[in-house]
Amino acid sequence: MAVYKKTLFDFTKDELSQIIKPSFRAKQIYGWIYQKYVNSFDEMKNLPKDLREKLDKEYILSPLKIIAKEKSRDGSIKYLFGLRNGLSMEAVLLPMKKEIKDTEGNITQSSKYTICISSQVGCKIGCAFCLTAKEGFKQNLSAGEIVAQVLEIKKDNDIASNKRVNIVFMGMGEPLDNLENVVKAIRIFSDPDGLSISPRRQTVSTSGLSHQIKKLGEMDLGVLLAISLHAVDDEMREKLMPINKAYNIASILDAVRNFPIDARKRVMFEYLVIKDLNDDVKSAKKLVKLLHGIKAKVNLIYFNPYPNSPFQRPSEKDMLGFQRYLRDHGVTCTIRESKGLDISAACGQLYEKKRV
Ligand code: SAH
Ligand code: SF4
C-alpha cells in the first residue's frame, strides 16, 4: 500500500497544538491555511524557517485535486475531486443569490453560497433512485478530505475567507456511516480561527440511520439535521431505500424527536418526488400525519432522471399540488430548485459521466 505524507487538514486545532510546539503555532497555521489560503508552507511567514521546512517534509496541505469542473446556466458549479489514491468524488457550489452592484461598483446585495459536499466515495445504502448507489461503496473520506472540498471551492471561486457559506452533507455517501470523520470535519469547519462556519450553517443529511442520529444528537454539536424520507409508508420506503428494513420510519421519527435542535430551527425532511409513485395527494396527506408534533420543514425534490433511470420526473402540476396540500395543513414546505439540472447536479452524476 502506498504511504502518503499526512495532510494538515486532518487535524483539529487542538490536535495540532499537541503535535506542533509551542502550541500557539496551531492557531497561526490555521490562519494561514483557512483564512489566508496559502498554497505552501514557505508562505507561512510568521513560522520559523526550520519549522516550515520540517512541516514541508512531513505534511502536505490539501489532499485533493480538481479533476473536472462544470458550470451550469444557473450558476452552480460542480467539481470532481481526485483523492491521492486515484479515486474521485464530487462537490457542488450553489450560489443562492446573485451579487448586485450599483453604478459605483458597490455591492448592494451580497451573494450567498451553499457548498454541497461528499462524505464517502460511493455509498453502502443502495437507494434505488440514486446514481451513487450504483457504484457501490469504495471508501470513507477522511476529515481532511471532507474539509478540503470546502476550502478548494472557496479558493477556486475567490470567495473571501470571511464570507459566510452554508455546508450541506448532501453529496456522495451517507455521512452517518462515516460519523467519526464527519464529526471531526464539523469541528474543523466550526473553528473560529479556521473556516469559522457556525454549526447552525451545517446540515447533515441522512438516509435515516436511527442509532447514529441518536449518537450525533448526544454530541450536541448544534448542527442541523435533514432526513431523506422520500416515502410515507414502510412498504414503499423499503422499495426505494432498502435501509428501511433495518431502520423503519417510526424509529427515524423517534430519533428525530430526541434530536437537540435550536428553538428557532426545524428538522428538514427531504422528499424525493417521483412520477406516479409518491406524487399524489394521498401521500401528502399521510406525510402531514407522520410529521404531526415534529418541528419539521419539508423540502420537495424533483426526481432528476439519468440515462436508464428506473423512475421519472414528476409533473410541475403534481409537485405544486403536493406542496399546496402540505402548506394548507400547516407544514412549511419548499420545492428544491432544480439547481444545475443541465450539469446533472443530483449526487453521483458528474462522477458517472466522467467514467463512461
Ligand atoms: N446519503 C445522504 C446524503 C447524500 S444523498 C442522504 O441520502 O440523505 C443527497 C440527496 O440527493 C438525497 O436527498 C437524495 O435523495 C438526493 N438524490 C439522489 N438521487 C437523486 C436523483 N436522481 N434526483 C434527485 N435527487 C436525488
Ligand atoms: Fe447513499 Fe444517499 Fe444515495 Fe441513498 S441517496 S444511496 S444514502 S448517497
Short mmCIF file of N, CA and C in Angstrom, two decimals, residues 164-295:
data_model
loop_
_atom_site.label_atom_id
_atom_site.label_comp_id
_atom_site.label_asym_id
_atom_site.label_seq_id
_atom_site.Cartn_x
_atom_site.Cartn_y
_atom_site.Cartn_z
N ARG A 164 -19.67 34.31 4.58
CA ARG A 164 -20.39 33.18 5.15
C ARG A 164 -20.80 32.17 4.09
N VAL A 165 -20.58 30.91 4.36
CA VAL A 165 -21.09 29.88 3.45
C VAL A 165 -21.87 28.85 4.28
N ASN A 166 -22.81 28.21 3.64
CA ASN A 166 -23.53 27.10 4.28
C ASN A 166 -22.96 25.79 3.75
N ILE A 167 -22.96 24.79 4.61
CA ILE A 167 -22.47 23.48 4.21
C ILE A 167 -23.62 22.49 4.28
N VAL A 168 -23.81 21.69 3.24
CA VAL A 168 -24.76 20.58 3.34
C VAL A 168 -24.04 19.28 2.97
N PHE A 169 -24.21 18.28 3.82
CA PHE A 169 -23.64 16.96 3.53
C PHE A 169 -24.63 16.20 2.66
N MET A 170 -24.75 16.64 1.41
CA MET A 170 -25.73 16.03 0.50
C MET A 170 -25.09 15.58 -0.80
N GLY A 171 -23.78 15.45 -0.80
CA GLY A 171 -23.11 14.92 -1.99
C GLY A 171 -23.10 13.40 -1.95
N MET A 172 -21.98 12.80 -2.35
CA MET A 172 -21.92 11.34 -2.33
C MET A 172 -21.77 10.82 -0.91
N GLY A 173 -22.41 9.67 -0.67
CA GLY A 173 -22.17 8.96 0.58
C GLY A 173 -23.18 9.25 1.67
N GLU A 174 -23.14 8.39 2.68
CA GLU A 174 -24.03 8.53 3.84
C GLU A 174 -23.18 9.04 5.02
N PRO A 175 -23.35 10.33 5.37
CA PRO A 175 -22.48 10.90 6.40
C PRO A 175 -22.50 10.16 7.73
N LEU A 176 -23.66 9.63 8.11
CA LEU A 176 -23.71 8.97 9.42
C LEU A 176 -23.11 7.57 9.40
N ASP A 177 -22.73 7.11 8.21
CA ASP A 177 -22.00 5.85 8.09
C ASP A 177 -20.48 6.12 8.18
N ASN A 178 -20.12 7.38 8.28
CA ASN A 178 -18.72 7.79 8.44
C ASN A 178 -18.68 8.85 9.54
N LEU A 179 -19.38 8.51 10.64
CA LEU A 179 -19.68 9.52 11.66
C LEU A 179 -18.43 10.18 12.26
N GLU A 180 -17.42 9.35 12.56
CA GLU A 180 -16.25 9.88 13.25
C GLU A 180 -15.58 10.98 12.43
N ASN A 181 -15.34 10.70 11.15
CA ASN A 181 -14.66 11.70 10.30
C ASN A 181 -15.56 12.90 10.02
N VAL A 182 -16.85 12.64 9.88
CA VAL A 182 -17.78 13.75 9.62
C VAL A 182 -17.82 14.69 10.83
N VAL A 183 -17.86 14.11 12.02
CA VAL A 183 -17.89 14.95 13.23
C VAL A 183 -16.59 15.76 13.36
N LYS A 184 -15.50 15.11 13.04
CA LYS A 184 -14.21 15.83 13.10
C LYS A 184 -14.22 16.99 12.09
N ALA A 185 -14.71 16.72 10.89
CA ALA A 185 -14.78 17.79 9.87
C ALA A 185 -15.68 18.92 10.37
N ILE A 186 -16.80 18.60 11.00
CA ILE A 186 -17.70 19.64 11.53
C ILE A 186 -16.95 20.50 12.55
N ARG A 187 -16.16 19.85 13.39
CA ARG A 187 -15.39 20.62 14.39
C ARG A 187 -14.35 21.52 13.71
N ILE A 188 -13.70 20.99 12.68
CA ILE A 188 -12.68 21.80 11.97
C ILE A 188 -13.37 22.98 11.25
N PHE A 189 -14.50 22.70 10.57
CA PHE A 189 -15.25 23.78 9.90
C PHE A 189 -15.61 24.89 10.89
N SER A 190 -16.00 24.48 12.12
CA SER A 190 -16.55 25.44 13.08
C SER A 190 -15.49 26.29 13.76
N ASP A 191 -14.24 25.91 13.67
CA ASP A 191 -13.20 26.59 14.45
C ASP A 191 -13.11 28.09 14.06
N PRO A 192 -13.25 28.98 15.06
CA PRO A 192 -13.22 30.42 14.76
C PRO A 192 -11.88 30.89 14.18
N ASP A 193 -10.81 30.14 14.42
CA ASP A 193 -9.52 30.52 13.84
C ASP A 193 -9.32 29.93 12.44
N GLY A 194 -10.30 29.14 12.00
CA GLY A 194 -10.19 28.50 10.69
C GLY A 194 -11.26 29.00 9.75
N LEU A 195 -12.07 28.08 9.22
CA LEU A 195 -13.12 28.49 8.28
C LEU A 195 -14.26 29.20 9.00
N SER A 196 -14.38 28.95 10.29
CA SER A 196 -15.34 29.66 11.12
C SER A 196 -16.79 29.57 10.60
N ILE A 197 -17.20 28.36 10.28
CA ILE A 197 -18.56 28.15 9.80
C ILE A 197 -19.40 27.64 10.98
N SER A 198 -20.36 28.45 11.40
CA SER A 198 -21.15 28.07 12.56
C SER A 198 -21.84 26.73 12.32
N PRO A 199 -21.91 25.87 13.34
CA PRO A 199 -22.62 24.58 13.17
C PRO A 199 -24.05 24.77 12.67
N ARG A 200 -24.64 25.94 12.98
CA ARG A 200 -26.01 26.19 12.53
C ARG A 200 -26.10 26.43 11.03
N ARG A 201 -24.95 26.54 10.41
CA ARG A 201 -24.90 26.65 8.94
C ARG A 201 -24.47 25.33 8.30
N GLN A 202 -24.43 24.28 9.11
CA GLN A 202 -24.02 22.98 8.57
C GLN A 202 -25.17 21.99 8.73
N THR A 203 -25.54 21.35 7.64
CA THR A 203 -26.66 20.40 7.67
C THR A 203 -26.17 19.01 7.31
N VAL A 204 -26.45 18.07 8.21
CA VAL A 204 -26.11 16.67 7.93
C VAL A 204 -27.36 15.97 7.41
N SER A 205 -27.25 15.44 6.20
CA SER A 205 -28.40 14.76 5.59
C SER A 205 -28.20 13.26 5.68
N THR A 206 -29.21 12.56 6.14
CA THR A 206 -29.06 11.11 6.31
C THR A 206 -30.24 10.33 5.76
N SER A 207 -29.93 9.11 5.33
CA SER A 207 -30.97 8.21 4.86
C SER A 207 -31.74 7.62 6.04
N GLY A 208 -31.31 7.95 7.26
CA GLY A 208 -32.10 7.57 8.43
C GLY A 208 -31.52 6.46 9.29
N LEU A 209 -30.21 6.49 9.55
CA LEU A 209 -29.61 5.50 10.45
C LEU A 209 -29.94 5.93 11.88
N SER A 210 -31.06 5.41 12.39
CA SER A 210 -31.60 5.94 13.66
C SER A 210 -30.59 5.97 14.81
N HIS A 211 -29.83 4.86 14.96
CA HIS A 211 -28.92 4.83 16.12
C HIS A 211 -27.80 5.86 15.97
N GLN A 212 -27.42 6.15 14.73
CA GLN A 212 -26.38 7.15 14.51
C GLN A 212 -26.93 8.57 14.69
N ILE A 213 -28.22 8.74 14.36
CA ILE A 213 -28.86 10.05 14.59
C ILE A 213 -28.81 10.32 16.10
N LYS A 214 -29.08 9.27 16.85
CA LYS A 214 -29.09 9.39 18.31
C LYS A 214 -27.68 9.79 18.80
N LYS A 215 -26.68 9.09 18.27
CA LYS A 215 -25.29 9.39 18.67
C LYS A 215 -24.93 10.84 18.34
N LEU A 216 -25.26 11.26 17.12
CA LEU A 216 -24.95 12.63 16.70
C LEU A 216 -25.65 13.63 17.62
N GLY A 217 -26.90 13.32 17.95
CA GLY A 217 -27.67 14.18 18.84
C GLY A 217 -27.02 14.30 20.21
N GLU A 218 -26.52 13.18 20.71
CA GLU A 218 -25.90 13.20 22.05
C GLU A 218 -24.64 14.07 22.08
N MET A 219 -24.00 14.22 20.92
CA MET A 219 -22.80 15.07 20.89
C MET A 219 -23.16 16.55 20.96
N ASP A 220 -24.41 16.87 20.68
CA ASP A 220 -24.93 18.23 20.80
C ASP A 220 -24.03 19.28 20.13
N LEU A 221 -23.71 19.04 18.88
CA LEU A 221 -22.79 19.93 18.16
C LEU A 221 -23.47 21.20 17.68
N GLY A 222 -24.81 21.17 17.60
CA GLY A 222 -25.53 22.35 17.11
C GLY A 222 -25.77 22.32 15.61
N VAL A 223 -25.44 21.19 14.96
CA VAL A 223 -25.67 21.13 13.51
C VAL A 223 -27.14 20.86 13.22
N LEU A 224 -27.53 21.17 11.98
CA LEU A 224 -28.91 20.90 11.57
C LEU A 224 -28.99 19.50 10.97
N LEU A 225 -30.21 18.96 11.03
CA LEU A 225 -30.41 17.59 10.57
C LEU A 225 -31.40 17.59 9.41
N ALA A 226 -31.07 16.80 8.38
CA ALA A 226 -32.02 16.60 7.29
C ALA A 226 -32.23 15.09 7.13
N ILE A 227 -33.48 14.70 7.00
CA ILE A 227 -33.80 13.28 6.85
C ILE A 227 -34.29 13.04 5.43
N SER A 228 -33.65 12.11 4.73
CA SER A 228 -34.14 11.73 3.40
C SER A 228 -35.27 10.73 3.60
N LEU A 229 -36.49 11.23 3.62
CA LEU A 229 -37.63 10.36 3.94
C LEU A 229 -38.16 9.68 2.67
N HIS A 230 -38.56 10.47 1.72
CA HIS A 230 -38.93 10.01 0.36
C HIS A 230 -40.18 9.14 0.24
N ALA A 231 -40.66 8.57 1.34
CA ALA A 231 -41.87 7.74 1.26
C ALA A 231 -42.62 7.86 2.57
N VAL A 232 -43.93 7.59 2.53
CA VAL A 232 -44.73 7.79 3.73
C VAL A 232 -45.17 6.48 4.39
N ASP A 233 -44.87 5.35 3.76
CA ASP A 233 -45.11 4.08 4.45
C ASP A 233 -43.91 3.16 4.26
N ASP A 234 -43.77 2.22 5.21
CA ASP A 234 -42.57 1.38 5.21
C ASP A 234 -42.45 0.51 3.95
N GLU A 235 -43.60 0.10 3.44
CA GLU A 235 -43.56 -0.78 2.25
C GLU A 235 -42.91 -0.07 1.06
N MET A 236 -43.37 1.14 0.81
CA MET A 236 -42.81 1.92 -0.30
C MET A 236 -41.37 2.32 -0.01
N ARG A 237 -41.11 2.69 1.24
CA ARG A 237 -39.75 3.16 1.57
C ARG A 237 -38.74 2.02 1.43
N GLU A 238 -39.16 0.80 1.78
CA GLU A 238 -38.25 -0.35 1.63
C GLU A 238 -37.88 -0.57 0.17
N LYS A 239 -38.84 -0.31 -0.70
CA LYS A 239 -38.57 -0.48 -2.14
C LYS A 239 -37.55 0.55 -2.63
N LEU A 240 -37.71 1.77 -2.14
CA LEU A 240 -36.81 2.83 -2.59
C LEU A 240 -35.48 2.80 -1.84
N MET A 241 -35.56 2.46 -0.55
CA MET A 241 -34.38 2.53 0.31
C MET A 241 -34.32 1.27 1.17
N PRO A 242 -33.55 0.27 0.75
CA PRO A 242 -33.51 -0.99 1.49
C PRO A 242 -33.13 -0.84 2.96
N ILE A 243 -32.45 0.25 3.30
CA ILE A 243 -32.05 0.50 4.69
C ILE A 243 -33.26 0.58 5.62
N ASN A 244 -34.44 0.84 5.02
CA ASN A 244 -35.65 0.96 5.82
C ASN A 244 -36.01 -0.36 6.53
N LYS A 245 -35.47 -1.47 6.02
CA LYS A 245 -35.73 -2.76 6.70
C LYS A 245 -35.05 -2.76 8.07
N ALA A 246 -33.90 -2.11 8.15
CA ALA A 246 -33.19 -2.06 9.44
C ALA A 246 -33.70 -0.91 10.31
N TYR A 247 -34.00 0.21 9.69
CA TYR A 247 -34.46 1.39 10.44
C TYR A 247 -35.72 1.90 9.80
N ASN A 248 -36.85 1.53 10.38
CA ASN A 248 -38.11 1.93 9.73
C ASN A 248 -38.49 3.38 10.07
N ILE A 249 -39.57 3.81 9.46
CA ILE A 249 -39.97 5.23 9.59
C ILE A 249 -40.19 5.60 11.07
N ALA A 250 -40.85 4.71 11.81
CA ALA A 250 -41.14 5.02 13.23
C ALA A 250 -39.84 5.23 14.01
N SER A 251 -38.83 4.39 13.74
CA SER A 251 -37.58 4.52 14.51
C SER A 251 -36.86 5.83 14.15
N ILE A 252 -36.98 6.25 12.89
CA ILE A 252 -36.34 7.51 12.48
C ILE A 252 -37.03 8.69 13.17
N LEU A 253 -38.37 8.67 13.13
CA LEU A 253 -39.10 9.79 13.73
C LEU A 253 -38.84 9.88 15.23
N ASP A 254 -38.67 8.71 15.83
CA ASP A 254 -38.35 8.66 17.25
C ASP A 254 -36.99 9.34 17.52
N ALA A 255 -36.01 8.99 16.68
CA ALA A 255 -34.67 9.60 16.84
C ALA A 255 -34.74 11.10 16.60
N VAL A 256 -35.55 11.52 15.63
CA VAL A 256 -35.68 12.95 15.33
C VAL A 256 -36.28 13.69 16.52
N ARG A 257 -37.29 13.09 17.13
CA ARG A 257 -37.95 13.76 18.26
C ARG A 257 -36.97 14.05 19.39
N ASN A 258 -35.94 13.19 19.50
CA ASN A 258 -34.97 13.37 20.59
C ASN A 258 -33.73 14.14 20.17
N PHE A 259 -33.70 14.61 18.95
CA PHE A 259 -32.50 15.31 18.47
C PHE A 259 -32.52 16.76 18.96
N PRO A 260 -31.40 17.21 19.56
CA PRO A 260 -31.40 18.59 20.09
C PRO A 260 -31.38 19.59 18.95
N ILE A 261 -32.29 20.52 19.00
CA ILE A 261 -32.35 21.49 17.92
C ILE A 261 -32.72 22.87 18.44
N ASP A 262 -32.01 23.85 17.92
CA ASP A 262 -32.20 25.25 18.25
C ASP A 262 -33.69 25.60 18.20
N ALA A 263 -34.17 26.37 19.16
CA ALA A 263 -35.60 26.70 19.25
C ALA A 263 -36.15 27.32 17.96
N ARG A 264 -35.29 28.05 17.24
CA ARG A 264 -35.78 28.72 16.03
C ARG A 264 -35.66 27.86 14.77
N LYS A 265 -35.10 26.68 14.92
CA LYS A 265 -34.83 25.86 13.74
C LYS A 265 -35.78 24.66 13.65
N ARG A 266 -35.74 24.01 12.49
CA ARG A 266 -36.57 22.83 12.27
C ARG A 266 -35.73 21.71 11.67
N VAL A 267 -36.21 20.49 11.81
CA VAL A 267 -35.56 19.38 11.12
C VAL A 267 -36.11 19.36 9.70
N MET A 268 -35.20 19.20 8.74
CA MET A 268 -35.67 19.18 7.36
C MET A 268 -35.96 17.74 6.92
N PHE A 269 -37.12 17.57 6.30
CA PHE A 269 -37.43 16.26 5.71
C PHE A 269 -37.37 16.40 4.20
N GLU A 270 -36.44 15.65 3.60
CA GLU A 270 -36.34 15.70 2.14
C GLU A 270 -37.27 14.63 1.58
N TYR A 271 -38.00 15.03 0.56
CA TYR A 271 -38.96 14.11 -0.04
C TYR A 271 -38.75 14.14 -1.55
N LEU A 272 -38.14 13.09 -2.05
CA LEU A 272 -37.87 12.99 -3.49
C LEU A 272 -39.18 12.62 -4.18
N VAL A 273 -39.66 13.49 -5.03
CA VAL A 273 -40.96 13.24 -5.66
C VAL A 273 -40.74 12.53 -7.00
N ILE A 274 -41.36 11.35 -7.11
CA ILE A 274 -41.18 10.50 -8.30
C ILE A 274 -42.54 10.32 -8.96
N LYS A 275 -42.55 10.49 -10.27
CA LYS A 275 -43.81 10.44 -11.03
C LYS A 275 -44.55 9.11 -10.78
N ASP A 276 -45.85 9.24 -10.49
CA ASP A 276 -46.76 8.11 -10.31
C ASP A 276 -46.38 7.15 -9.17
N LEU A 277 -45.52 7.59 -8.31
CA LEU A 277 -45.09 6.69 -7.24
C LEU A 277 -45.43 7.26 -5.86
N ASN A 278 -45.04 8.51 -5.66
CA ASN A 278 -45.28 9.13 -4.35
C ASN A 278 -45.69 10.58 -4.50
N ASP A 279 -46.26 10.91 -5.69
CA ASP A 279 -46.53 12.32 -6.00
C ASP A 279 -48.01 12.69 -5.84
N ASP A 280 -48.80 11.81 -5.23
CA ASP A 280 -50.24 12.07 -5.13
C ASP A 280 -50.62 12.71 -3.80
N VAL A 281 -51.82 13.29 -3.78
CA VAL A 281 -52.29 14.00 -2.59
C VAL A 281 -52.47 13.03 -1.41
N LYS A 282 -52.77 11.76 -1.72
CA LYS A 282 -52.89 10.77 -0.64
C LYS A 282 -51.58 10.65 0.15
N SER A 283 -50.48 10.67 -0.57
CA SER A 283 -49.17 10.62 0.09
C SER A 283 -48.94 11.89 0.90
N ALA A 284 -49.32 13.03 0.33
CA ALA A 284 -49.16 14.30 1.04
C ALA A 284 -49.93 14.27 2.37
N LYS A 285 -51.12 13.68 2.30
CA LYS A 285 -51.97 13.57 3.48
C LYS A 285 -51.27 12.74 4.56
N LYS A 286 -50.71 11.60 4.14
CA LYS A 286 -50.01 10.73 5.09
C LYS A 286 -48.79 11.43 5.67
N LEU A 287 -48.13 12.22 4.85
CA LEU A 287 -46.94 12.92 5.31
C LEU A 287 -47.29 13.92 6.41
N VAL A 288 -48.38 14.62 6.22
CA VAL A 288 -48.82 15.58 7.24
C VAL A 288 -49.05 14.85 8.56
N LYS A 289 -49.68 13.69 8.47
CA LYS A 289 -49.96 12.89 9.68
C LYS A 289 -48.68 12.46 10.37
N LEU A 290 -47.74 11.95 9.56
CA LEU A 290 -46.47 11.45 10.11
C LEU A 290 -45.72 12.54 10.87
N LEU A 291 -45.75 13.74 10.31
CA LEU A 291 -44.93 14.82 10.88
C LEU A 291 -45.63 15.57 12.01
N HIS A 292 -46.84 15.16 12.31
CA HIS A 292 -47.60 15.83 13.37
C HIS A 292 -46.80 15.86 14.67
N GLY A 293 -46.66 17.05 15.24
CA GLY A 293 -45.96 17.17 16.53
C GLY A 293 -44.45 17.32 16.40
N ILE A 294 -43.92 17.28 15.18
CA ILE A 294 -42.48 17.45 14.99
C ILE A 294 -42.23 18.83 14.39
N LYS A 295 -41.20 19.52 14.88
CA LYS A 295 -40.87 20.83 14.27
C LYS A 295 -40.12 20.56 12.98
#
